[in-house]
PDB file of C-alpha atoms in Angstrom:
ATOM      1  CA  MET A 170       5.873  13.838  28.436  1.00 40.00           C
ATOM      2  CA  PRO A 171       3.777  11.030  26.876  1.00 51.00           C
ATOM      3  CA  PRO A 172       1.445  11.952  24.038  1.00 57.00           C
ATOM      4  CA  SER A 173      -2.120  12.605  25.119  1.00 62.00           C
ATOM      5  CA  ALA A 174      -4.861  10.085  24.423  1.00 58.00           C
ATOM      6  CA  ASP A 175      -6.914  12.923  22.920  1.00 74.00           C
ATOM      7  CA  SER A 176      -4.224  13.337  20.266  1.00 84.00           C
ATOM      8  CA  GLY A 177      -4.464   9.614  19.474  1.00 84.00           C
ATOM      9  CA  VAL A 178      -8.243   9.802  19.133  1.00 88.00           C
ATOM     10  CA  ARG A 179      -7.937  12.718  16.705  1.00 91.00           C
ATOM     11  CA  GLN A 180      -5.277  10.909  14.670  1.00 93.00           C
ATOM     12  CA  LEU A 181      -7.422   7.772  14.588  1.00 92.00           C
ATOM     13  CA  ALA A 182     -10.450   9.766  13.442  1.00 93.00           C
ATOM     14  CA  LYS A 183      -8.357  11.260  10.628  1.00 95.00           C
ATOM     15  CA  LEU A 184      -7.129   7.823   9.536  1.00 96.00           C
ATOM     16  CA  LYS A 185     -10.659   6.414   9.637  1.00 96.00           C
ATOM     17  CA  ARG A 186     -11.860   9.264   7.389  1.00 97.00           C
ATOM     18  CA  LYS A 187      -9.061   8.454   4.933  1.00 98.00           C
ATOM     19  CA  ILE A 188      -9.933   4.736   5.044  1.00 98.00           C
ATOM     20  CA  ASN A 189     -13.621   5.460   4.432  1.00 98.00           C
ATOM     21  CA  ALA A 190     -12.792   7.841   1.566  1.00 98.00           C
ATOM     22  CA  GLY A 191     -10.459   5.272  -0.017  1.00 98.00           C
ATOM     23  CA  ALA A 192     -13.095   2.545   0.238  1.00 98.00           C
ATOM     24  CA  GLU A 193     -15.658   4.893  -1.322  1.00 98.00           C
ATOM     25  CA  ASP A 194     -13.261   5.684  -4.202  1.00 98.00           C
ATOM     26  CA  LEU A 195     -12.763   1.959  -4.830  1.00 98.00           C
ATOM     27  CA  LYS A 196     -16.533   1.487  -4.819  1.00 98.00           C
ATOM     28  CA  GLN A 197     -17.011   4.252  -7.395  1.00 98.00           C
ATOM     29  CA  ILE A 198     -14.382   2.722  -9.681  1.00 98.00           C
ATOM     30  CA  ARG A 199     -16.002  -0.698  -9.257  1.00 98.00           C
ATOM     31  CA  ASN A 200     -19.413   0.770 -10.144  1.00 98.00           C
ATOM     32  CA  LYS A 201     -17.961   2.423 -13.250  1.00 97.00           C
ATOM     33  CA  GLY A 202     -16.423  -0.913 -14.284  1.00 97.00           C
ATOM     34  CA  ALA A 203     -19.770  -2.681 -13.912  1.00 97.00           C
ATOM     35  CA  SER A 204     -21.361   0.083 -15.961  1.00 97.00           C
ATOM     36  CA  ALA A 205     -18.644  -0.194 -18.630  1.00 96.00           C
ATOM     37  CA  LEU A 206     -19.520  -3.860 -19.165  1.00 96.00           C
ATOM     38  CA  ILE A 207     -23.025  -2.777 -20.182  1.00 97.00           C
ATOM     39  CA  ASN A 208     -22.359   0.650 -21.702  1.00 96.00           C
ATOM     40  CA  PRO A 209     -19.267   0.840 -23.960  1.00 94.00           C
ATOM     41  CA  ALA A 210     -19.217   4.643 -23.588  1.00 96.00           C
ATOM     42  CA  ASP A 211     -18.098   4.175 -19.960  1.00 96.00           C
ATOM     43  CA  LYS A 212     -15.100   2.019 -20.895  1.00 96.00           C
ATOM     44  CA  PRO A 213     -12.547   4.845 -21.432  1.00 96.00           C
ATOM     45  CA  LEU A 214     -13.486   6.465 -18.124  1.00 96.00           C
ATOM     46  CA  PHE A 215     -13.212   3.167 -16.253  1.00 97.00           C
ATOM     47  CA  MET A 216      -9.849   2.394 -17.850  1.00 96.00           C
ATOM     48  CA  GLY A 217      -8.569   5.801 -16.736  1.00 96.00           C
ATOM     49  CA  MET A 218      -9.923   5.315 -13.223  1.00 96.00           C
ATOM     50  CA  PHE A 219      -8.470   1.805 -13.118  1.00 97.00           C
ATOM     51  CA  ALA A 220      -4.963   3.223 -13.506  1.00 96.00           C
ATOM     52  CA  THR A 221      -5.238   4.571  -9.938  1.00 96.00           C
ATOM     53  CA  ILE A 222      -6.720   1.519  -8.264  1.00 97.00           C
ATOM     54  CA  THR A 223      -3.566  -0.176  -6.994  1.00 97.00           C
ATOM     55  CA  ARG A 224      -2.256   3.063  -5.509  1.00 98.00           C
ATOM     56  CA  LEU A 225      -5.629   3.687  -3.823  1.00 98.00           C
ATOM     57  CA  TYR A 226      -5.779   0.190  -2.379  1.00 98.00           C
ATOM     58  CA  ASP A 227      -2.164   0.304  -1.179  1.00 98.00           C
ATOM     59  CA  GLN A 228      -2.810   3.664   0.518  1.00 98.00           C
ATOM     60  CA  LEU A 229      -5.929   2.278   2.190  1.00 98.00           C
ATOM     61  CA  ARG A 230      -3.920  -0.661   3.557  1.00 98.00           C
ATOM     62  CA  GLU A 231      -1.177   1.691   4.790  1.00 98.00           C
ATOM     63  CA  ASP A 232      -3.759   3.852   6.568  1.00 97.00           C
ATOM     64  CA  TRP A 233      -5.312   0.708   8.052  1.00 97.00           C
ATOM     65  CA  ASP A 234      -1.961  -0.459   9.419  1.00 96.00           C
ATOM     66  CA  SER A 235      -1.249   3.019  10.794  1.00 95.00           C
ATOM     67  CA  ALA A 236      -4.622   3.049  12.563  1.00 95.00           C
ATOM     68  CA  VAL A 237      -3.927  -0.349  14.126  1.00 94.00           C
ATOM     69  CA  ASP A 238      -0.479   0.814  15.267  1.00 93.00           C
ATOM     70  CA  LEU A 239      -1.954   4.011  16.661  1.00 92.00           C
ATOM     71  CA  CYS A 240      -4.513   2.088  18.696  1.00 90.00           C
ATOM     72  CA  GLU A 241      -1.793  -0.131  20.105  1.00 89.00           C
ATOM     73  CA  VAL A 242       0.233   2.896  21.209  1.00 88.00           C
ATOM     74  CA  TYR A 243      -2.608   5.018  22.610  1.00 85.00           C
ATOM     75  CA  GLU A 244      -4.970   2.206  23.638  1.00 82.00           C
ATOM     76  CA  THR A 245      -7.874   4.216  22.245  1.00 78.00           C
ATOM     77  CA  ASP A 246     -11.478   3.562  23.131  1.00 78.00           C
ATOM     78  CA  PRO A 247     -13.251   2.326  21.075  1.00 79.00           C
ATOM     79  CA  ALA A 248     -10.621  -0.037  19.811  1.00 83.00           C
ATOM     80  CA  PHE A 249      -9.723  -0.284  16.155  1.00 89.00           C
ATOM     81  CA  PRO A 250     -10.707  -2.221  14.130  1.00 92.00           C
ATOM     82  CA  SER A 251     -14.330  -2.541  15.079  1.00 93.00           C
ATOM     83  CA  ALA A 252     -16.745  -4.886  13.317  1.00 94.00           C
ATOM     84  CA  THR A 253     -17.805  -1.953  11.119  1.00 96.00           C
ATOM     85  CA  ASP A 254     -14.182  -1.231  10.241  1.00 96.00           C
ATOM     86  CA  ASP A 255     -13.611  -4.885   9.342  1.00 96.00           C
ATOM     87  CA  THR A 256     -16.641  -4.724   7.033  1.00 98.00           C
ATOM     88  CA  ILE A 257     -15.269  -1.600   5.350  1.00 98.00           C
ATOM     89  CA  LEU A 258     -11.926  -3.329   4.721  1.00 97.00           C
ATOM     90  CA  ALA A 259     -13.611  -6.496   3.420  1.00 98.00           C
ATOM     91  CA  ASN A 260     -15.749  -4.426   1.041  1.00 98.00           C
ATOM     92  CA  ALA A 261     -12.729  -2.427  -0.149  1.00 98.00           C
ATOM     93  CA  LYS A 262     -10.875  -5.664  -0.875  1.00 98.00           C
ATOM     94  CA  ARG A 263     -13.882  -7.001  -2.790  1.00 98.00           C
ATOM     95  CA  TYR A 264     -14.152  -3.755  -4.805  1.00 98.00           C
ATOM     96  CA  TYR A 265     -10.460  -3.982  -5.672  1.00 98.00           C
ATOM     97  CA  TYR A 266     -10.726  -7.553  -6.955  1.00 98.00           C
ATOM     98  CA  GLU A 267     -13.956  -6.852  -8.835  1.00 98.00           C
ATOM     99  CA  CYS A 268     -12.224  -3.944 -10.580  1.00 97.00           C
ATOM    100  CA  GLN A 269      -9.391  -6.268 -11.569  1.00 97.00           C
ATOM    101  CA  SER A 270     -11.967  -8.654 -13.035  1.00 97.00           C
ATOM    102  CA  TYR A 271     -13.766  -5.891 -14.944  1.00 97.00           C
ATOM    103  CA  HIS A 272     -10.453  -4.680 -16.316  1.00 97.00           C
ATOM    104  CA  LEU A 273      -9.641  -8.153 -17.637  1.00 96.00           C
ATOM    105  CA  GLN A 274     -13.072  -8.425 -19.243  1.00 95.00           C
ATOM    106  CA  LEU A 275     -12.799  -5.000 -20.886  1.00 94.00           C
ATOM    107  CA  SER A 276      -9.201  -5.316 -22.084  1.00 91.00           C
ATOM    108  CA  PRO A 277      -8.696  -6.592 -25.614  1.00 86.00           C
ATOM    109  CA  PRO A 278      -7.460 -10.175 -25.813  1.00 84.00           C
ATOM    110  CA  PRO A 279      -3.763 -10.536 -26.573  1.00 80.00           C
ATOM    111  CA  SER A 280      -3.217 -10.781 -30.296  1.00 75.00           C
ATOM    112  CA  ALA A 281      -1.509 -13.792 -31.811  1.00 66.00           C
ATOM    113  CA  PRO A 282       1.744 -13.077 -33.646  1.00 68.00           C
ATOM    114  CA  LEU A 283       1.250 -12.547 -37.340  1.00 63.00           C
ATOM    115  CA  VAL A 284       2.406 -15.523 -39.391  1.00 60.00           C
ATOM    116  CA  ASP A 285       2.893 -15.476 -43.145  1.00 56.00           C
ATOM    117  CA  THR A 286       0.924 -18.422 -44.490  1.00 58.00           C
ATOM    118  CA  SER A 287       2.157 -18.130 -48.072  1.00 58.00           C
ATOM    119  CA  MET A 288       4.268 -20.941 -49.463  1.00 57.00           C
ATOM    120  CA  ASN A 289       6.982 -18.604 -50.691  1.00 55.00           C
ATOM    121  CA  SER A 290      10.100 -19.970 -49.013  1.00 53.00           C
ATOM    122  CA  SER A 291      11.782 -16.567 -48.896  1.00 54.00           C
ATOM    123  CA  SER A 292       9.071 -15.194 -46.610  1.00 51.00           C
ATOM    124  CA  PHE A 293       8.417 -18.381 -44.657  1.00 53.00           C
ATOM    125  CA  MET A 294       9.685 -18.033 -41.108  1.00 60.00           C
ATOM    126  CA  GLN A 295      12.083 -20.815 -40.190  1.00 63.00           C
ATOM    127  CA  PRO A 296      14.295 -21.141 -37.157  1.00 64.00           C
ATOM    128  CA  ALA A 297      17.873 -20.062 -37.731  1.00 63.00           C
ATOM    129  CA  PRO A 298      20.038 -23.049 -38.657  1.00 58.00           C
ATOM    130  CA  LYS A 299      22.903 -24.068 -36.429  1.00 61.00           C
ATOM    131  CA  ALA A 300      26.315 -22.798 -37.482  1.00 57.00           C
ATOM    132  CA  ARG A 301      27.591 -26.253 -38.510  1.00 56.00           C
ATOM    133  CA  ALA A 302      24.514 -26.919 -40.603  1.00 61.00           C
ATOM    134  CA  ILE A 303      25.447 -24.043 -42.890  1.00 68.00           C
ATOM    135  CA  LEU A 304      29.052 -24.978 -43.726  1.00 69.00           C
ATOM    136  CA  PRO A 305      31.125 -28.004 -42.886  1.00 72.00           C
ATOM    137  CA  LYS A 306      34.029 -27.475 -40.544  1.00 77.00           C
ATOM    138  CA  ILE A 307      37.305 -27.020 -42.466  1.00 78.00           C
ATOM    139  CA  GLN A 308      40.559 -28.365 -41.069  1.00 82.00           C
ATOM    140  CA  ILE A 309      43.337 -25.784 -41.513  1.00 84.00           C
ATOM    141  CA  LYS A 310      46.983 -26.870 -40.993  1.00 74.00           C
TER     142      LYS A 310
END
């Protein structure tokens, strides 16, 4: 017995709720990142939220693909994705990339390796000499 179209509509509605919730979560993280640029007190919260962003975005894309597959199987009406759905995905993608940008701006710059600038030759970093530069090769008979 083929699955009922009503079942497909319910499954699609569930996936759309998950997609909308994921996009809203990305938006909230993006808003916290924008706030953290202005208010340093928001930085730790944004950095914690940022740790989940890739998983959230990946899950949103999985749900999107599942919804498309579901519509192909059940031929649901209205079809997915609609123009509204496309806008939600475009916004979610923008939120994701804006969060990446905020994270780069809020992360400390990479530190340069510490170099001893004293002239003391014992502490001056030099590349290791080649083995033959240390001792000449000795011919043993």
